[in-house]
Amino acid sequence: MEKNENDTYKNKITRLKEFIVSLLTSSGILKSNEHNRKNKLRGNFFKNIPNGFGVSIHFTEEKIDTDLIRDAGFKVVRKDIFWNHVEREKQVFNFEGYDQLTQSLIKNGIRPYYILDYSNSLYEKNRSVVTKEGQDAFVRYVRKVTSRYKGEGVIWEIWNEPNIENFWNPQPNFDEYLNLVKRVSKTIKANDSGGIVVAPALAGLNDESLKWLEELIKKGFLNYIDALSVHPYRSQTPETVIVDYQKLRILLSKYSSKDITILSGEWGYSTAQGPGTANMNEYTQANYLVRMFLINLLSDIPISIWYDWKNDGTDLSNREHNFGIVQNDIKITKKAYLAVNVLNHKLSGYRLISRIDVGNPNDYVLHFKNKGNGNILVCWTSKDKHIVTVPFKYSGGHILSIFGEKIGEIKKASQLNLEVINSPKYIIVTNN
């Protein structure tokens, strides 16, 4: 055949293949890439502890940090890939540090959760992307990043907290941000078909942030993402988030009949001390960390990211310096590091089965089970300590503290009278 005839023939074959794939997909015989991406979040993988548990970091090359994160049992790491770090000269890209980090994470069985952000003074004057030149350049940067790290199961997040002035200005920004999401989402899916697209990394989970989100949803935002990410920071106990997730789901159901996956992309508690802080001690931070991860599981949140891995500074009175579970000098751990080790390793391979009703909405008794028919109960209260009666159908077991210390034995009985406190306890069951 002549060249033109050959090209025409190839084009016809390509169109025929696309038609067949489209037909099989629409009939449900073949699952689309979008369906497969969303199934990765909704399926069983992330329900098995600790596959959905992660931590935020700020470094790129410190190998010892990555090793300690692995040893703590975390399976996801969230990190910015800053546009203005990667592209310091127009259309010249440098991924030094990010390549090493990505390789280290994958080698250690940790999934990268990469944030594509922020602005770049080469193209924009504010911390936003609003001009055509800026948006074109941002999409080009995304194309470079996603092509470089494709096929690694990366979770790709489009910006961080665009609903507040600190991270996107000026506000409000619905049209500009949505246009960016449309273009970036399309680019990610074209370059990394196995990647997961999430946004908007919503700052706060309250009436004000939900109002901002609703304006975005009205404009079709949900059509361009695989999951919706939120940052439910609060000064109150972790259990108070349950009502906020319910409000969010009511909002989502107002505009979509789909079961939209929600991720907790950033949430933590600071141990800063002094005026203007919560004066939270390390023991309470450890309790809240474990309760946060478990409450998110109970609320059907497949991925939870704790903020932060290590203290960002050494000023004990600075709130931002003290979110870590290790000190700024990582050789010194905090109580939260020990607590998350126990959580991730004792419950490794287990899945949440149910919350056992003990007659008080402030009491939490969660039943976990693994493939080997092992059973573990985790118990605590969000109020003052007291005795609860737990149905118990096992031969016995023992009780561990939040830090893994053995604090009690259990004999065979039809029910268990147990003191619950605000620190979770693990009941390691002996099966019949």
mmCIF file of C-alpha atoms in Angstrom, residues 21-390:
data_model
loop_
_atom_site.group_PDB
_atom_site.id
_atom_site.type_symbol
_atom_site.label_atom_id
_atom_site.label_comp_id
_atom_site.label_asym_id
_atom_site.label_seq_id
_atom_site.Cartn_x
_atom_site.Cartn_y
_atom_site.Cartn_z
ATOM 1 C CA VAL A 21 -13.567 -0.594 23.821
ATOM 2 C CA SER A 22 -16.234 2.085 24.230
ATOM 3 C CA LEU A 23 -18.996 -0.438 23.525
ATOM 4 C CA LEU A 24 -17.620 -3.012 25.980
ATOM 5 C CA THR A 25 -17.087 -0.347 28.637
ATOM 6 C CA SER A 26 -20.577 1.098 28.335
ATOM 7 C CA SER A 27 -22.084 -2.385 28.533
ATOM 8 C CA GLY A 28 -20.134 -3.146 31.694
ATOM 9 C CA ILE A 29 -18.157 -6.003 30.147
ATOM 10 C CA LEU A 30 -14.926 -4.011 30.252
ATOM 11 C CA LYS A 31 -14.148 -1.707 33.154
ATOM 12 C CA SER A 32 -12.919 1.789 32.313
ATOM 13 C CA ASN A 33 -9.679 3.259 33.687
ATOM 14 C CA GLU A 34 -11.810 5.664 35.706
ATOM 15 C CA HIS A 35 -13.738 2.732 37.208
ATOM 16 C CA ASN A 36 -10.484 0.925 38.002
ATOM 17 C CA ARG A 37 -8.972 4.009 39.640
ATOM 18 C CA LYS A 38 -11.983 4.520 41.853
ATOM 19 C CA ASN A 39 -12.120 0.817 42.699
ATOM 20 C CA LYS A 40 -8.583 1.077 44.038
ATOM 21 C CA LEU A 41 -9.910 3.441 46.679
ATOM 22 C CA ARG A 42 -13.250 1.787 47.341
ATOM 23 C CA GLY A 43 -11.973 -1.802 47.241
ATOM 24 C CA ASN A 44 -10.595 -3.993 49.987
ATOM 25 C CA PHE A 45 -6.934 -2.964 49.647
ATOM 26 C CA PHE A 46 -7.193 0.233 51.669
ATOM 27 C CA LYS A 47 -9.554 -1.393 54.181
ATOM 28 C CA ASN A 48 -6.739 -3.656 55.352
ATOM 29 C CA ILE A 49 -4.653 -1.917 57.994
ATOM 30 C CA PRO A 50 -2.274 -0.143 57.532
ATOM 31 C CA ASN A 51 -2.603 0.240 53.732
ATOM 32 C CA GLY A 52 -4.544 3.496 53.999
ATOM 33 C CA PHE A 53 -2.528 5.043 56.839
ATOM 34 C CA GLY A 54 -0.024 7.733 55.906
ATOM 35 C CA VAL A 55 1.985 10.727 57.052
ATOM 36 C CA SER A 56 2.983 14.127 55.640
ATOM 37 C CA ILE A 57 6.623 15.029 55.082
ATOM 38 C CA HIS A 58 8.590 18.100 53.978
ATOM 39 C CA PHE A 59 11.935 16.554 53.004
ATOM 40 C CA THR A 60 13.082 14.805 49.811
ATOM 41 C CA GLU A 61 16.423 13.093 50.381
ATOM 42 C CA GLU A 62 16.755 12.053 54.040
ATOM 43 C CA LYS A 63 16.917 8.252 53.718
ATOM 44 C CA ILE A 64 16.866 7.645 57.463
ATOM 45 C CA ASP A 65 13.467 9.369 57.671
ATOM 46 C CA THR A 66 12.026 7.093 54.988
ATOM 47 C CA ASP A 67 13.366 4.033 56.804
ATOM 48 C CA LEU A 68 11.780 5.140 60.096
ATOM 49 C CA ILE A 69 8.475 5.879 58.362
ATOM 50 C CA ARG A 70 8.552 2.358 56.916
ATOM 51 C CA ASP A 71 9.405 0.888 60.311
ATOM 52 C CA ALA A 72 6.459 2.728 61.867
ATOM 53 C CA GLY A 73 4.184 0.873 59.447
ATOM 54 C CA PHE A 74 2.999 3.790 57.325
ATOM 55 C CA LYS A 75 2.032 2.867 53.756
ATOM 56 C CA VAL A 76 1.388 6.327 52.255
ATOM 57 C CA VAL A 77 3.491 9.505 52.270
ATOM 58 C CA ARG A 78 2.095 12.899 51.258
ATOM 59 C CA LYS A 79 4.498 15.483 49.880
ATOM 60 C CA ASP A 80 4.411 18.602 47.695
ATOM 61 C CA ILE A 81 6.162 18.626 44.338
ATOM 62 C CA PHE A 82 6.614 22.386 44.247
ATOM 63 C CA TRP A 83 6.293 23.827 40.748
ATOM 64 C CA ASN A 84 8.727 26.667 41.484
ATOM 65 C CA HIS A 85 11.340 24.169 42.716
ATOM 66 C CA VAL A 86 11.066 21.931 39.658
ATOM 67 C CA GLU A 87 10.988 24.790 37.116
ATOM 68 C CA ARG A 88 13.345 27.586 38.167
ATOM 69 C CA GLU A 89 14.010 28.582 34.558
ATOM 70 C CA LYS A 90 11.278 28.601 31.920
ATOM 71 C CA GLN A 91 10.775 25.113 30.467
ATOM 72 C CA VAL A 92 13.873 23.747 32.211
ATOM 73 C CA PHE A 93 12.876 21.042 34.704
ATOM 74 C CA ASN A 94 14.978 19.596 37.506
ATOM 75 C CA PHE A 95 13.696 16.731 39.639
ATOM 76 C CA GLU A 96 16.690 16.401 41.924
ATOM 77 C CA GLY A 97 15.529 15.124 45.296
ATOM 78 C CA TYR A 98 12.126 14.045 44.007
ATOM 79 C CA ASP A 99 13.609 11.171 41.991
ATOM 80 C CA GLN A 100 15.486 9.911 45.049
ATOM 81 C CA LEU A 101 12.410 10.263 47.256
ATOM 82 C CA THR A 102 10.152 8.426 44.812
ATOM 83 C CA GLN A 103 12.614 5.566 44.443
ATOM 84 C CA SER A 104 13.032 5.321 48.223
ATOM 85 C CA LEU A 105 9.277 5.272 48.858
ATOM 86 C CA ILE A 106 8.576 2.613 46.242
ATOM 87 C CA LYS A 107 11.494 0.493 47.460
ATOM 88 C CA ASN A 108 10.073 0.615 50.993
ATOM 89 C CA GLY A 109 6.531 -0.304 49.925
ATOM 90 C CA ILE A 110 5.173 3.194 50.518
ATOM 91 C CA ARG A 111 2.725 4.814 48.093
ATOM 92 C CA PRO A 112 3.547 8.402 47.043
ATOM 93 C CA TYR A 113 0.740 10.945 47.533
ATOM 94 C CA TYR A 114 2.036 13.928 45.580
ATOM 95 C CA ILE A 115 0.584 17.434 45.695
ATOM 96 C CA LEU A 116 0.904 19.428 42.478
ATOM 97 C CA ASP A 117 1.353 23.001 43.689
ATOM 98 C CA TYR A 118 1.871 26.096 44.071
ATOM 99 C CA SER A 119 2.407 29.095 41.829
ATOM 100 C CA ASN A 120 5.579 30.113 39.970
ATOM 101 C CA SER A 121 6.833 33.700 39.747
ATOM 102 C CA LEU A 122 8.101 32.976 36.228
ATOM 103 C CA TYR A 123 4.460 33.091 35.119
ATOM 104 C CA GLU A 124 2.235 34.473 37.905
ATOM 105 C CA LYS A 125 2.504 37.399 40.303
ATOM 106 C CA ASN A 126 0.293 35.899 43.051
ATOM 107 C CA ARG A 127 0.069 32.527 44.752
ATOM 108 C CA SER A 128 -2.437 31.257 42.206
ATOM 109 C CA VAL A 129 -2.619 30.288 38.545
ATOM 110 C CA VAL A 130 -5.079 32.536 36.746
ATOM 111 C CA THR A 131 -3.495 33.704 33.464
ATOM 112 C CA LYS A 132 -3.573 31.641 30.274
ATOM 113 C CA GLU A 133 0.221 31.606 30.169
ATOM 114 C CA GLY A 134 0.352 30.456 33.783
ATOM 115 C CA GLN A 135 -2.225 27.712 33.309
ATOM 116 C CA ASP A 136 -0.525 26.471 30.146
ATOM 117 C CA ALA A 137 2.793 26.386 32.006
ATOM 118 C CA PHE A 138 1.277 24.614 35.031
ATOM 119 C CA VAL A 139 -0.215 21.936 32.776
ATOM 120 C CA ARG A 140 3.177 21.521 31.120
ATOM 121 C CA TYR A 141 4.781 21.046 34.551
ATOM 122 C CA VAL A 142 2.107 18.465 35.455
ATOM 123 C CA ARG A 143 2.757 16.641 32.200
ATOM 124 C CA LYS A 144 6.456 16.441 33.042
ATOM 125 C CA VAL A 145 5.847 15.228 36.599
ATOM 126 C CA THR A 146 3.188 12.630 35.829
ATOM 127 C CA SER A 147 5.100 11.256 32.845
ATOM 128 C CA ARG A 148 8.185 10.881 35.021
ATOM 129 C CA TYR A 149 6.473 9.006 37.876
ATOM 130 C CA LYS A 150 3.751 7.161 35.985
ATOM 131 C CA GLY A 151 2.954 3.539 36.725
ATOM 132 C CA GLU A 152 3.840 3.781 40.432
ATOM 133 C CA GLY A 153 0.288 4.005 41.788
ATOM 134 C CA VAL A 154 0.737 7.656 42.732
ATOM 135 C CA ILE A 155 -2.120 9.622 44.271
ATOM 136 C CA TRP A 156 -2.080 13.016 42.508
ATOM 137 C CA GLU A 157 -3.587 15.958 44.382
ATOM 138 C CA ILE A 158 -4.362 19.193 42.553
ATOM 139 C CA TRP A 159 -3.170 22.049 44.791
ATOM 140 C CA ASN A 160 -3.353 22.362 48.553
ATOM 141 C CA GLU A 161 -6.108 24.255 50.399
ATOM 142 C CA PRO A 162 -7.173 26.559 47.540
ATOM 143 C CA ASN A 163 -10.136 27.753 49.601
ATOM 144 C CA ILE A 164 -7.991 29.982 51.834
ATOM 145 C CA GLU A 165 -6.020 33.139 51.109
ATOM 146 C CA ASN A 166 -2.715 31.678 52.342
ATOM 147 C CA PHE A 167 -2.550 29.228 49.453
ATOM 148 C CA TRP A 168 -4.580 30.817 46.646
ATOM 149 C CA ASN A 169 -4.964 34.543 46.304
ATOM 150 C CA PRO A 170 -6.931 36.497 45.566
ATOM 151 C CA GLN A 171 -10.154 34.820 46.718
ATOM 152 C CA PRO A 172 -12.785 33.768 45.651
ATOM 153 C CA ASN A 173 -11.343 31.593 42.923
ATOM 154 C CA PHE A 174 -13.998 29.135 41.748
ATOM 155 C CA ASP A 175 -13.665 29.550 37.993
ATOM 156 C CA GLU A 176 -9.861 29.769 37.900
ATOM 157 C CA TYR A 177 -9.330 26.778 40.172
ATOM 158 C CA LEU A 178 -11.982 24.668 38.423
ATOM 159 C CA ASN A 179 -10.451 25.404 35.034
ATOM 160 C CA LEU A 180 -7.093 24.289 36.395
ATOM 161 C CA VAL A 181 -8.621 21.087 37.793
ATOM 162 C CA LYS A 182 -10.249 20.279 34.436
ATOM 163 C CA ARG A 183 -7.009 20.641 32.515
ATOM 164 C CA VAL A 184 -4.760 19.000 35.096
ATOM 165 C CA SER A 185 -7.106 16.040 35.618
ATOM 166 C CA LYS A 186 -7.171 15.380 31.874
ATOM 167 C CA THR A 187 -3.383 15.559 31.733
ATOM 168 C CA ILE A 188 -2.903 13.175 34.657
ATOM 169 C CA LYS A 189 -5.290 10.596 33.221
ATOM 170 C CA ALA A 190 -3.579 10.793 29.829
ATOM 171 C CA ASN A 191 -0.095 10.352 31.280
ATOM 172 C CA ASP A 192 -0.680 8.005 34.235
ATOM 173 C CA SER A 193 -3.760 5.881 33.683
ATOM 174 C CA GLY A 194 -3.220 4.074 36.998
ATOM 175 C CA GLY A 195 -2.841 7.259 39.012
ATOM 176 C CA ILE A 196 -5.578 8.543 41.297
ATOM 177 C CA VAL A 197 -6.765 12.148 40.915
ATOM 178 C CA VAL A 198 -7.857 13.912 44.113
ATOM 179 C CA ALA A 199 -8.773 17.475 45.045
ATOM 180 C CA PRO A 200 -9.308 20.065 46.481
ATOM 181 C CA ALA A 201 -7.445 19.379 49.763
ATOM 182 C CA LEU A 202 -10.130 21.444 51.451
ATOM 183 C CA ALA A 203 -8.896 23.518 54.404
ATOM 184 C CA GLY A 204 -11.225 22.780 57.301
ATOM 185 C CA LEU A 205 -14.440 20.786 57.409
ATOM 186 C CA ASN A 206 -16.937 23.348 58.607
ATOM 187 C CA ASP A 207 -19.822 25.488 57.348
ATOM 188 C CA GLU A 208 -17.535 28.034 55.698
ATOM 189 C CA SER A 209 -15.403 25.509 53.837
ATOM 190 C CA LEU A 210 -18.458 23.492 52.769
ATOM 191 C CA LYS A 211 -20.038 26.645 51.369
ATOM 192 C CA TRP A 212 -16.908 27.208 49.257
ATOM 193 C CA LEU A 213 -16.941 23.565 48.155
ATOM 194 C CA GLU A 214 -20.606 23.728 47.178
ATOM 195 C CA GLU A 215 -19.925 26.601 44.777
ATOM 196 C CA LEU A 216 -17.255 24.459 43.135
ATOM 197 C CA ILE A 217 -19.528 21.407 42.952
ATOM 198 C CA LYS A 218 -22.271 23.446 41.293
ATOM 199 C CA LYS A 219 -19.860 24.089 38.442
ATOM 200 C CA GLY A 220 -19.225 20.364 37.831
ATOM 201 C CA PHE A 221 -16.097 19.838 39.939
ATOM 202 C CA LEU A 222 -16.969 16.230 40.870
ATOM 203 C CA ASN A 223 -16.745 15.157 37.219
ATOM 204 C CA TYR A 224 -12.969 15.597 37.177
ATOM 205 C CA ILE A 225 -11.753 13.775 40.315
ATOM 206 C CA ASP A 226 -11.542 10.213 41.604
ATOM 207 C CA ALA A 227 -11.811 11.261 45.254
ATOM 208 C CA LEU A 228 -12.438 14.364 47.333
ATOM 209 C CA SER A 229 -9.760 15.302 49.874
ATOM 210 C CA VAL A 230 -10.385 17.280 53.052
ATOM 211 C CA HIS A 231 -8.330 18.538 56.008
ATOM 212 C CA PRO A 232 -10.545 18.162 59.100
ATOM 213 C CA TYR A 233 -8.288 19.957 61.615
ATOM 214 C CA ARG A 234 -9.957 20.773 64.936
ATOM 215 C CA SER A 235 -9.192 21.579 68.526
ATOM 216 C CA GLN A 236 -11.871 19.131 69.674
ATOM 217 C CA THR A 237 -11.566 15.351 69.976
ATOM 218 C CA PRO A 238 -11.274 13.276 66.787
ATOM 219 C CA GLU A 239 -14.746 11.774 67.271
ATOM 220 C CA THR A 240 -16.379 15.132 66.528
ATOM 221 C CA VAL A 241 -15.470 14.655 62.854
ATOM 222 C CA ILE A 242 -18.186 12.020 62.422
ATOM 223 C CA VAL A 243 -20.920 14.660 62.225
ATOM 224 C CA ASP A 244 -18.831 16.746 59.824
ATOM 225 C CA TYR A 245 -18.374 13.813 57.450
ATOM 226 C CA GLN A 246 -22.136 13.301 57.565
ATOM 227 C CA LYS A 247 -22.685 16.936 56.581
ATOM 228 C CA LEU A 248 -20.208 16.576 53.727
ATOM 229 C CA ARG A 249 -21.921 13.447 52.428
ATOM 230 C CA ILE A 250 -25.313 15.155 52.579
ATOM 231 C CA LEU A 251 -23.858 17.977 50.467
ATOM 232 C CA LEU A 252 -22.382 15.537 47.950
ATOM 233 C CA SER A 253 -25.644 13.598 47.661
ATOM 234 C CA LYS A 254 -27.412 16.853 46.841
ATOM 235 C CA TYR A 255 -25.482 17.099 43.574
ATOM 236 C CA SER A 256 -24.530 13.501 42.735
ATOM 237 C CA SER A 257 -26.055 10.048 43.033
ATOM 238 C CA LYS A 258 -22.550 8.511 43.041
ATOM 239 C CA ASP A 259 -20.809 7.315 46.186
ATOM 240 C CA ILE A 260 -18.016 9.902 46.251
ATOM 241 C CA THR A 261 -14.862 8.694 47.987
ATOM 242 C CA ILE A 262 -13.598 11.045 50.722
ATOM 243 C CA LEU A 263 -9.972 11.146 51.847
ATOM 244 C CA SER A 264 -8.569 12.716 55.004
ATOM 245 C CA GLY A 265 -5.522 14.262 53.367
ATOM 246 C CA GLU A 266 -4.111 16.179 56.325
ATOM 247 C CA TRP A 267 -4.966 16.271 60.014
ATOM 248 C CA GLY A 268 -2.950 16.396 63.198
ATOM 249 C CA TYR A 269 -2.561 17.872 66.664
ATOM 250 C CA SER A 270 0.313 20.047 67.882
ATOM 251 C CA THR A 271 2.109 19.600 71.207
ATOM 252 C CA ALA A 272 3.096 23.281 71.412
ATOM 253 C CA GLN A 273 2.985 24.741 74.924
ATOM 254 C CA GLY A 274 2.236 28.285 76.050
ATOM 255 C CA PRO A 275 -0.083 31.227 75.290
ATOM 256 C CA GLY A 276 -2.167 30.779 72.136
ATOM 257 C CA THR A 277 -1.674 26.995 72.033
ATOM 258 C CA ALA A 278 -3.835 24.068 73.132
ATOM 259 C CA ASN A 279 -1.152 23.014 75.652
ATOM 260 C CA MET A 280 -1.526 19.428 74.472
ATOM 261 C CA ASN A 281 0.932 16.971 75.961
ATOM 262 C CA GLU A 282 2.538 14.063 74.117
ATOM 263 C CA TYR A 283 0.268 11.504 75.774
ATOM 264 C CA THR A 284 -2.891 13.210 74.499
ATOM 265 C CA GLN A 285 -1.393 13.639 71.028
ATOM 266 C CA ALA A 286 -0.701 9.887 70.931
ATOM 267 C CA ASN A 287 -4.269 9.105 72.005
ATOM 268 C CA TYR A 288 -5.734 11.455 69.408
ATOM 269 C CA LEU A 289 -3.522 10.030 66.663
ATOM 270 C CA VAL A 290 -4.786 6.482 67.175
ATOM 271 C CA ARG A 291 -8.369 7.638 67.603
ATOM 272 C CA MET A 292 -8.148 9.771 64.448
ATOM 273 C CA PHE A 293 -7.055 6.846 62.277
ATOM 274 C CA LEU A 294 -9.706 4.541 63.739
ATOM 275 C CA ILE A 295 -12.532 7.085 63.566
ATOM 276 C CA ASN A 296 -11.679 7.709 59.915
ATOM 277 C CA LEU A 297 -11.888 3.965 59.249
ATOM 278 C CA LEU A 298 -15.233 3.857 61.024
ATOM 279 C CA SER A 299 -16.381 6.756 58.814
ATOM 280 C CA ASP A 300 -15.429 4.878 55.617
ATOM 281 C CA ILE A 301 -12.418 7.083 54.858
ATOM 282 C CA PRO A 302 -9.992 4.791 52.971
ATOM 283 C CA ILE A 303 -6.897 7.013 53.265
ATOM 284 C CA SER A 304 -5.874 9.059 56.316
ATOM 285 C CA ILE A 305 -2.758 11.234 56.418
ATOM 286 C CA TRP A 306 -1.359 12.381 59.753
ATOM 287 C CA TYR A 307 0.265 15.808 59.825
ATOM 288 C CA ASP A 308 3.199 15.797 60.506
ATOM 289 C CA TRP A 309 6.078 13.301 60.426
ATOM 290 C CA LYS A 310 8.577 15.353 62.408
ATOM 291 C CA ASN A 311 8.560 18.670 64.249
ATOM 292 C CA ASP A 312 9.298 21.477 61.794
ATOM 293 C CA GLY A 313 11.380 23.405 64.333
ATOM 294 C CA THR A 314 12.570 23.488 67.919
ATOM 295 C CA ASP A 315 10.465 26.317 69.385
ATOM 296 C CA LEU A 316 8.183 24.512 71.846
ATOM 297 C CA SER A 317 5.790 27.481 71.939
ATOM 298 C CA ASN A 318 5.341 27.585 68.139
ATOM 299 C CA ARG A 319 2.259 25.647 67.065
ATOM 300 C CA GLU A 320 3.602 24.907 63.576
ATOM 301 C CA HIS A 321 6.844 23.485 64.979
ATOM 302 C CA ASN A 322 5.195 20.735 67.044
ATOM 303 C CA PHE A 323 2.852 18.610 64.923
ATOM 304 C CA GLY A 324 5.414 15.827 64.434
ATOM 305 C CA ILE A 325 5.437 12.341 65.919
ATOM 306 C CA VAL A 326 9.210 12.611 66.229
ATOM 307 C CA GLN A 327 11.244 15.621 67.282
ATOM 308 C CA ASN A 328 13.057 17.862 64.808
ATOM 309 C CA ASP A 329 16.046 15.692 65.679
ATOM 310 C CA ILE A 330 14.517 12.412 64.523
ATOM 311 C CA LYS A 331 16.668 10.370 66.901
ATOM 312 C CA ILE A 332 14.242 11.574 69.605
ATOM 313 C CA THR A 333 10.758 10.129 69.211
ATOM 314 C CA LYS A 334 7.515 11.334 70.756
ATOM 315 C CA LYS A 335 4.906 9.112 72.388
ATOM 316 C CA ALA A 336 2.814 9.275 69.197
ATOM 317 C CA TYR A 337 5.545 7.424 67.301
ATOM 318 C CA LEU A 338 5.331 4.472 69.668
ATOM 319 C CA ALA A 339 1.520 4.550 69.577
ATOM 320 C CA VAL A 340 1.345 4.473 65.775
ATOM 321 C CA ASN A 341 3.869 1.602 65.712
ATOM 322 C CA VAL A 342 1.579 -0.450 67.934
ATOM 323 C CA LEU A 343 -1.509 0.498 65.893
ATOM 324 C CA ASN A 344 0.036 -0.355 62.532
ATOM 325 C CA HIS A 345 1.769 -3.563 63.580
ATOM 326 C CA LYS A 346 -0.774 -5.082 65.986
ATOM 327 C CA LEU A 347 -3.595 -4.480 63.493
ATOM 328 C CA SER A 348 -1.542 -5.270 60.384
ATOM 329 C CA GLY A 349 -3.647 -7.331 57.980
ATOM 330 C CA TYR A 350 -6.813 -6.710 59.997
ATOM 331 C CA ARG A 351 -9.973 -5.081 58.709
ATOM 332 C CA LEU A 352 -12.673 -3.212 60.617
ATOM 333 C CA ILE A 353 -15.750 -5.416 60.874
ATOM 334 C CA SER A 354 -18.098 -3.430 63.077
ATOM 335 C CA ARG A 355 -18.602 -1.067 65.967
ATOM 336 C CA ILE A 356 -20.058 -2.955 68.902
ATOM 337 C CA ASP A 357 -22.942 -1.145 70.596
ATOM 338 C CA VAL A 358 -22.362 -0.898 74.358
ATOM 339 C CA GLY A 359 -25.206 1.529 74.993
ATOM 340 C CA ASN A 360 -23.309 4.820 75.083
ATOM 341 C CA PRO A 361 -22.611 6.928 71.963
ATOM 342 C CA ASN A 362 -19.387 8.212 73.544
ATOM 343 C CA ASP A 363 -17.940 4.712 73.922
ATOM 344 C CA TYR A 364 -16.125 3.001 71.060
ATOM 345 C CA VAL A 365 -15.595 -0.747 70.833
ATOM 346 C CA LEU A 366 -14.346 -1.639 67.361
ATOM 347 C CA HIS A 367 -14.085 -5.236 66.147
ATOM 348 C CA PHE A 368 -11.247 -6.107 63.747
ATOM 349 C CA LYS A 369 -10.655 -9.425 62.000
ATOM 350 C CA ASN A 370 -7.992 -10.858 59.679
ATOM 351 C CA LYS A 371 -7.975 -13.626 57.068
ATOM 352 C CA GLY A 372 -6.703 -16.114 59.616
ATOM 353 C CA ASN A 373 -9.848 -15.547 61.696
ATOM 354 C CA GLY A 374 -7.913 -13.589 64.300
ATOM 355 C CA ASN A 375 -9.951 -11.071 66.290
ATOM 356 C CA ILE A 376 -8.952 -7.866 68.039
ATOM 357 C CA LEU A 377 -11.163 -5.370 69.845
ATOM 358 C CA VAL A 378 -10.088 -1.759 70.332
ATOM 359 C CA CYS A 379 -11.896 0.151 73.082
ATOM 360 C CA TRP A 380 -11.950 3.731 74.369
ATOM 361 C CA THR A 381 -14.281 6.537 75.389
ATOM 362 C CA SER A 382 -14.317 10.189 74.401
ATOM 363 C CA LYS A 383 -15.540 11.124 77.901
ATOM 364 C CA ASP A 384 -14.507 10.245 81.478
ATOM 365 C CA LYS A 385 -13.370 6.717 82.318
ATOM 366 C CA HIS A 386 -16.013 4.176 83.381
ATOM 367 C CA ILE A 387 -16.939 0.499 83.096
ATOM 368 C CA VAL A 388 -18.621 -0.904 79.986
ATOM 369 C CA THR A 389 -20.054 -4.349 79.351
ATOM 370 C CA VAL A 390 -18.832 -5.866 76.088
#
